[in-house]
Short mmCIF file of C-alpha atoms in Angstrom, two decimals:
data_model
loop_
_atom_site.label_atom_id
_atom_site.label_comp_id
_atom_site.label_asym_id
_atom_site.label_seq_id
_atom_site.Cartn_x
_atom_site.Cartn_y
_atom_site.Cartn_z
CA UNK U 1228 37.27 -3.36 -34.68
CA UNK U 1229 33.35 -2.83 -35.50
CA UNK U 1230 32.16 0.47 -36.61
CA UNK U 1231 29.21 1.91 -34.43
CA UNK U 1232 26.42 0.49 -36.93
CA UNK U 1233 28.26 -3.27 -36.36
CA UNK U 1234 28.50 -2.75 -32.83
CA UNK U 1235 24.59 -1.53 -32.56
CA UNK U 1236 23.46 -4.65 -34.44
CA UNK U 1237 25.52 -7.37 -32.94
CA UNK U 1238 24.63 -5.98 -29.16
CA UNK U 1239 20.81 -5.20 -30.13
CA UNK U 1240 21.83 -1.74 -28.78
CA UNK U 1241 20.28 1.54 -30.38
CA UNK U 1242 23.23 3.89 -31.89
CA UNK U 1243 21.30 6.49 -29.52
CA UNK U 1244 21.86 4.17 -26.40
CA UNK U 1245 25.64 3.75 -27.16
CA UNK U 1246 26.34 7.26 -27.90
CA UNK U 1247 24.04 7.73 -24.19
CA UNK U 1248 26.54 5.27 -22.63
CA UNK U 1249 29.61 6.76 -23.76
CA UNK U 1250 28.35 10.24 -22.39
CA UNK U 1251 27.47 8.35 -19.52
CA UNK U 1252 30.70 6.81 -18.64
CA UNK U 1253 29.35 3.46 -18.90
CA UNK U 1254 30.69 2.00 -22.63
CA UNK U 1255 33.06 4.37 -24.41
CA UNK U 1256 34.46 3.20 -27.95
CA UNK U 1257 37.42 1.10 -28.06
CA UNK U 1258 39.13 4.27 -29.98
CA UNK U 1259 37.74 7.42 -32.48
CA UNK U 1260 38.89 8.18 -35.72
CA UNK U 1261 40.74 11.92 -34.74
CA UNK U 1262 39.94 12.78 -38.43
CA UNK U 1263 36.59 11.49 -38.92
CA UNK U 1264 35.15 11.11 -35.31
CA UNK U 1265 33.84 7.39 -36.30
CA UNK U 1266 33.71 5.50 -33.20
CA UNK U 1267 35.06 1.78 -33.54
CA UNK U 1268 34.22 -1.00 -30.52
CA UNK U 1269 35.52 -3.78 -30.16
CA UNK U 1270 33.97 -7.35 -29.95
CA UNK U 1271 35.53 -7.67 -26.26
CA UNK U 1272 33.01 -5.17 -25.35
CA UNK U 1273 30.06 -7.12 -26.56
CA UNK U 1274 29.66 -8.82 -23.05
CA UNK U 1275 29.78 -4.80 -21.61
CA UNK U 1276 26.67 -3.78 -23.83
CA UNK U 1277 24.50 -6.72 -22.99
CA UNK U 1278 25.31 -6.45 -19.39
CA UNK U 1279 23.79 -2.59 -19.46
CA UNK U 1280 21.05 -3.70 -21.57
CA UNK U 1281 19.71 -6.06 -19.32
CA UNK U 1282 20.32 -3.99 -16.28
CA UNK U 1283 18.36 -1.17 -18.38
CA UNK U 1284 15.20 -4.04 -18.57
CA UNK U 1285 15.41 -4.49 -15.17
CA UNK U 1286 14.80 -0.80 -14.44
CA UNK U 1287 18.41 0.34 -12.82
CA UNK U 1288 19.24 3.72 -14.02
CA UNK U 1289 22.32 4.55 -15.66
CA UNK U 1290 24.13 6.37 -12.45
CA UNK U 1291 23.68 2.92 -10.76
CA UNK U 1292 24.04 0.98 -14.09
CA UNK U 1293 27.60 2.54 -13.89
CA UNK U 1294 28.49 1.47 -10.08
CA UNK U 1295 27.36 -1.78 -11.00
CA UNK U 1296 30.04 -2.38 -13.34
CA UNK U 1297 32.51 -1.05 -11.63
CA UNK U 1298 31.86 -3.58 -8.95
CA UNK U 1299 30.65 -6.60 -11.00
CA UNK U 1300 33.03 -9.34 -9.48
CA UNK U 1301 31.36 -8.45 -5.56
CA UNK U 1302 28.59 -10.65 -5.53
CA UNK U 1303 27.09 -8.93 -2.20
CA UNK U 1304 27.19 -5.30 -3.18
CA UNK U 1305 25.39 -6.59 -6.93
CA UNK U 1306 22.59 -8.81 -4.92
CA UNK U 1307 21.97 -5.55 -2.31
CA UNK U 1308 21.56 -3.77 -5.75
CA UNK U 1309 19.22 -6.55 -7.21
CA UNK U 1310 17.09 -6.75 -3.92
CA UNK U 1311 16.41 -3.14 -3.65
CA UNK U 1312 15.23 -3.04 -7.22
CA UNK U 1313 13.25 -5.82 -6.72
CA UNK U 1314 11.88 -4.12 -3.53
CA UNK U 1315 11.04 -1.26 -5.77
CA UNK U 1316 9.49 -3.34 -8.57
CA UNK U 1317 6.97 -4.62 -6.06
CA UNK U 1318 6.02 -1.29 -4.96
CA UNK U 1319 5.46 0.27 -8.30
CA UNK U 1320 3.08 -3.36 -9.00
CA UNK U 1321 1.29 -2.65 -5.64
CA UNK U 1322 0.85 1.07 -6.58
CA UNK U 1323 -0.63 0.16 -10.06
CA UNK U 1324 -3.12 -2.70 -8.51
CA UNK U 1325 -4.65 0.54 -6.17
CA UNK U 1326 -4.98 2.53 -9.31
CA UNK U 1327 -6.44 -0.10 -11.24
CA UNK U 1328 -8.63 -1.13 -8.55
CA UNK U 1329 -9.71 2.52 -8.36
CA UNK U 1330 -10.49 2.87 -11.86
CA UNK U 1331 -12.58 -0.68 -11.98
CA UNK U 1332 -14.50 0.59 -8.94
CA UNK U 1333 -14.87 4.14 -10.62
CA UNK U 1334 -16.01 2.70 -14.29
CA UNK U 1335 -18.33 0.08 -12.60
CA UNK U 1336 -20.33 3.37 -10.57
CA UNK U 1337 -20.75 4.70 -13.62
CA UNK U 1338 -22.02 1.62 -15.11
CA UNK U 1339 -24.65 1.38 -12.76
CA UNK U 1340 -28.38 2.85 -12.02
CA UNK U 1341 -27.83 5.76 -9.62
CA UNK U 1342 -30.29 3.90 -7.00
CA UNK U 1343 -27.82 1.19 -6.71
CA UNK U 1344 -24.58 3.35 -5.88
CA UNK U 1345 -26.36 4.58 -2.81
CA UNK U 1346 -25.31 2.75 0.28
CA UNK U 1347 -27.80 1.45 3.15
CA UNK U 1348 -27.62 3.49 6.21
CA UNK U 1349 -29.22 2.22 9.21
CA UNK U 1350 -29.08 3.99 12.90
CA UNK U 1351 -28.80 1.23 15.80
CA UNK U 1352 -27.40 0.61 19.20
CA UNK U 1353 -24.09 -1.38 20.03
CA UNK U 1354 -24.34 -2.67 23.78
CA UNK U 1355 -21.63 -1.86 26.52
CA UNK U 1356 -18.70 -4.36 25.73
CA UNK U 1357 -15.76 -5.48 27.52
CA UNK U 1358 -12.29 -5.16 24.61
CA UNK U 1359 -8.96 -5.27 24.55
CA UNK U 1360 -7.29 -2.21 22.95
CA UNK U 1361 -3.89 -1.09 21.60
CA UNK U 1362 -4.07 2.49 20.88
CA UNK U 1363 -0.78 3.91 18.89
CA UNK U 1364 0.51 7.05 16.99
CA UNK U 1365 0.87 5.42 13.36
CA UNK U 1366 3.00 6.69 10.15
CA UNK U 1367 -0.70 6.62 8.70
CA UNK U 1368 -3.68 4.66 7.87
CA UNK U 1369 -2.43 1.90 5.80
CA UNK U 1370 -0.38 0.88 9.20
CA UNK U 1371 -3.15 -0.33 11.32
CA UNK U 1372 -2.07 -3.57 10.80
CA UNK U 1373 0.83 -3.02 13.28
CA UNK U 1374 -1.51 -2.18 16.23
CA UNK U 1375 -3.37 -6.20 15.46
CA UNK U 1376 -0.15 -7.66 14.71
CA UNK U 1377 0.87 -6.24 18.67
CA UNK U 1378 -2.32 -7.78 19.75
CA UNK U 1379 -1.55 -11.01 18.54
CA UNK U 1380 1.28 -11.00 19.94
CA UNK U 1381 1.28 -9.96 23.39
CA UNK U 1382 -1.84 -12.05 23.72
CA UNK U 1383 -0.93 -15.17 21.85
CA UNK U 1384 -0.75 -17.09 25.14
CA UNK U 1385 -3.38 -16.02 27.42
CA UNK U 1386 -6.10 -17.84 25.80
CA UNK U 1387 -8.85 -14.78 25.53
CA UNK U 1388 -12.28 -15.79 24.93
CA UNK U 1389 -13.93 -14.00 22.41
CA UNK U 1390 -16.99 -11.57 22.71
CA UNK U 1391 -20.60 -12.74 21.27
CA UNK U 1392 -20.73 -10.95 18.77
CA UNK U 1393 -16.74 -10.48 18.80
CA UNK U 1394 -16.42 -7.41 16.89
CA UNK U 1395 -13.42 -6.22 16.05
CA UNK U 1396 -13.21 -2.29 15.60
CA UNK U 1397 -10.28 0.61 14.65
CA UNK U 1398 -11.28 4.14 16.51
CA UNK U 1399 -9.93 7.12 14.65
CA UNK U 1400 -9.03 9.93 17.23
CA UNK U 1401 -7.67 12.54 15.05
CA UNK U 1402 -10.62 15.72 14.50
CA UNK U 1403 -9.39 15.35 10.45
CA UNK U 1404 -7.87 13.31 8.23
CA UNK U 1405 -3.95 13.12 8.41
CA UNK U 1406 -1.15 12.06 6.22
CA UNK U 1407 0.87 11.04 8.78
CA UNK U 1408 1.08 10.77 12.33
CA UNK U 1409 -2.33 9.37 12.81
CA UNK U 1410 -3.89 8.54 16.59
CA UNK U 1411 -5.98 5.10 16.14
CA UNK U 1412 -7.24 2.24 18.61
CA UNK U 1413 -7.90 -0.95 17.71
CA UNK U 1414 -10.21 -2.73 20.10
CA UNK U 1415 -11.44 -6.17 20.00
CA UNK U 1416 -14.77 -7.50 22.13
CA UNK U 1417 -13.67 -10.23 24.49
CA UNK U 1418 -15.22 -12.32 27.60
CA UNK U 1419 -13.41 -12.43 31.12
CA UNK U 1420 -11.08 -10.93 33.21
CA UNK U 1421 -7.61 -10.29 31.88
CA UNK U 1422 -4.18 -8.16 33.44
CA UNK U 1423 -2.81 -5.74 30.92
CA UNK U 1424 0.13 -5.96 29.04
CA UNK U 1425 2.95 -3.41 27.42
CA UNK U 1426 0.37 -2.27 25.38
CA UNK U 1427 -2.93 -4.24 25.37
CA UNK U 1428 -5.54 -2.62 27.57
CA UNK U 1429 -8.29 -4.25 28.79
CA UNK U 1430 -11.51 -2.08 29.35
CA UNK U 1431 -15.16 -1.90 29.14
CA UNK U 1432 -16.43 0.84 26.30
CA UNK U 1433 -19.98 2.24 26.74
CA UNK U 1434 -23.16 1.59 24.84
CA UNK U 1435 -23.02 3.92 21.67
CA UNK U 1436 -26.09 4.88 19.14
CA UNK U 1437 -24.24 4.76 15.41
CA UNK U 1438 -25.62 5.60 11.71
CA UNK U 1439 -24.01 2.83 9.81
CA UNK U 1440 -23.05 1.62 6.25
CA UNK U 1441 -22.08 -2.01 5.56
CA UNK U 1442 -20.38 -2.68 2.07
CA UNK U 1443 -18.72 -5.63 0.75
CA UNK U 1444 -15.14 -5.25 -1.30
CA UNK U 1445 -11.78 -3.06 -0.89
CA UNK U 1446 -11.03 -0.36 1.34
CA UNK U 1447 -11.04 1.78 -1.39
CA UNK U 1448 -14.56 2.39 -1.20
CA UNK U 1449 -14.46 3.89 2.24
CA UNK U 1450 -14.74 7.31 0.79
CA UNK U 1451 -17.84 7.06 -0.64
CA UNK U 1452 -19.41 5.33 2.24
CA UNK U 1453 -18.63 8.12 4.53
CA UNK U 1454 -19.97 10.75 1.84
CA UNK U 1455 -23.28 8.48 1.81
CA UNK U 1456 -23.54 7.98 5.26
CA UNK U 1457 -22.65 11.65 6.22
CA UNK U 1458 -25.39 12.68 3.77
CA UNK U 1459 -28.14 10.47 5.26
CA UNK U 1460 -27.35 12.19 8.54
CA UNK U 1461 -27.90 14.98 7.66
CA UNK U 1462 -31.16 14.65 5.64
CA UNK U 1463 -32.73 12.57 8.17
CA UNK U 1464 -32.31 14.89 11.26
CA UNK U 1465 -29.28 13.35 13.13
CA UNK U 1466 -26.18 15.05 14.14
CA UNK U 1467 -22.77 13.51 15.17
CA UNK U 1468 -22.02 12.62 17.93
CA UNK U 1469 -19.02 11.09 18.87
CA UNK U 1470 -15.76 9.58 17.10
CA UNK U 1471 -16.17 7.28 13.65
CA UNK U 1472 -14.90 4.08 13.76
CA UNK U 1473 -14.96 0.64 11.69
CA UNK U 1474 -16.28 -2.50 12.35
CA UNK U 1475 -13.87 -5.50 10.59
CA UNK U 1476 -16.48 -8.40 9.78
CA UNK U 1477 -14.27 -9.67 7.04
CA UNK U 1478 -10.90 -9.08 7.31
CA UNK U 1479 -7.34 -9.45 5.42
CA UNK U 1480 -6.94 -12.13 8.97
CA UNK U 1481 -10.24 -13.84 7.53
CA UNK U 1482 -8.90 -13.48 3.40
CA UNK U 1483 -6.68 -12.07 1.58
CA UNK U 1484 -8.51 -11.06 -1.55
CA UNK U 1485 -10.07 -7.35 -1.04
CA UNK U 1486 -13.28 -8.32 -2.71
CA UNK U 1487 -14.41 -10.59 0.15
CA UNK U 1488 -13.95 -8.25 3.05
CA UNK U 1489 -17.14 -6.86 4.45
CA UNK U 1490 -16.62 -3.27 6.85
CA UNK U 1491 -18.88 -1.51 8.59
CA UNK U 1492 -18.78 2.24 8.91
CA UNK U 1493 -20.06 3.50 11.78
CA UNK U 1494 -20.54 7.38 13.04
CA UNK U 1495 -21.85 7.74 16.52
CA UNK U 1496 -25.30 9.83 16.81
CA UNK U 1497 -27.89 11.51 18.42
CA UNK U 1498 -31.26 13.45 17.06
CA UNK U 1499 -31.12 17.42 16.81
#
């Protein structure tokens, strides 16, 4: 038998994290001294500790740590276990690459003269154009993708010729921003005559007058182009008039790293 300081160095397991075990349910001593209350282990349980100590490095907390044991020898219920950690893992990395990206975007505003954080807004005229459109209720923003990814597939056979230019825009309906349950149209400028299908619409949309901003980089920055375009609206005698929308000239179907994509933000308008 190994008293608790043994045990602690020969599993690399803080006396803390045993006595937290043993409260736990998870790796009670082998027996107690009723007279002393020293707590003895034995080296059978060595394989025990390192099992919850690599579980701990993996994240798993010690309510699951505990199930896990209990059902070491079923391979399926252990890999569900390992997947949905893993699952979790990934969304805590993609959570801390927005936050980081946030702060690099943040520190390098900062860095810069204030004549350069101002974005170029421009008022112009996009010409009636003939698109196809899937227009959905989404969980939120981030799921826009869905409404391209039914494009692509309802169409993938009917060999659409593009529009010149062939713009490809997301409409926002909603009067505000929403955190979920969002109303959005994706549209996409295309030549000839095509029948609808489930959910692809084909339509002409009319000529519209639009203050724009072009930037280059994340979709992060969106916020601050609105603010900038919003503000040149408004100081140089124009009023809104219509719904905003975005104009994809670089894509995540074009690249996949953020810094390439190029979006333009556009806000229909008309003088006062």
């Amino acid at each position: 038998m190994l008293k608790i300081g043994e045990f602690s160095k020969l599993s690399r397991v803080s006396i803390r994290s045993l006595r937290r075990y043993d409260d736990a349910g998870l790796l009670p001593p082998a027996s107690i001294d009723p007279l002393t209350g020293y707590r003895y282990y034995s080296e059978r349980q060595l394989p025990t500790a390192n099992r919850i100590r690599a579980l701990r490095d993996m994240g798993f907390p010690l309510i699951v740590i505990r199930e896990m044991l209990n059902c070491y020898g079923d391979f399926d219920v252990l890999e569900r276990r390992l997947l949905l950690q893993r699952a979790s893992v990934l969304e805590g990395i993609e959570t801390a690459q927005k936050r980081l990206r946030l702060l690099d975007t943040a520190l390098e505003r900062l860095r810069k003269d204030e004549t350069m954080m101002k974005y170029d807004v421009t008022v112009k005229t996009l010409p009636e154009r003939q698109v196809a459109s899937v227009r959905q209720i989404l969980p939120n923003y981030d799921r826009e993708g869905d409404l391209w990814g039914i494009y692509c597939q309802e169409t993938a056979g009917m060999n659409i010729q593009d529009g010149d230019p062939a713009l490809c825009t997301a409409v926002f309906y909603d009067g505000e921003f929403k955190d979920r349950d969002v109303d959005v149209e994706i549209r996409k400028s295309v030549i000839g005559t095509y029948s609808d299908t489930e959910h692809v619409k084909f339509k002409v949309v009319p000529a519209v007058q639009v203050a724009s901003a072009t930037f280059r980089g994340s979709y992060d920055q969106i916020g601050a182009v609105n603010e900038a375009v919003a503000a040149w609206v408004e100081d140089n005698g124009w009023i809104f008039d219509g719904l905003f929308f975005n104009i994809y000239h670089v894509s995540p179907h074009e690249t996949r790293n953020p810094d390439e994509f190029v979006t333009e933000v556009c806000y229909p308008v008309k003088r006062k």
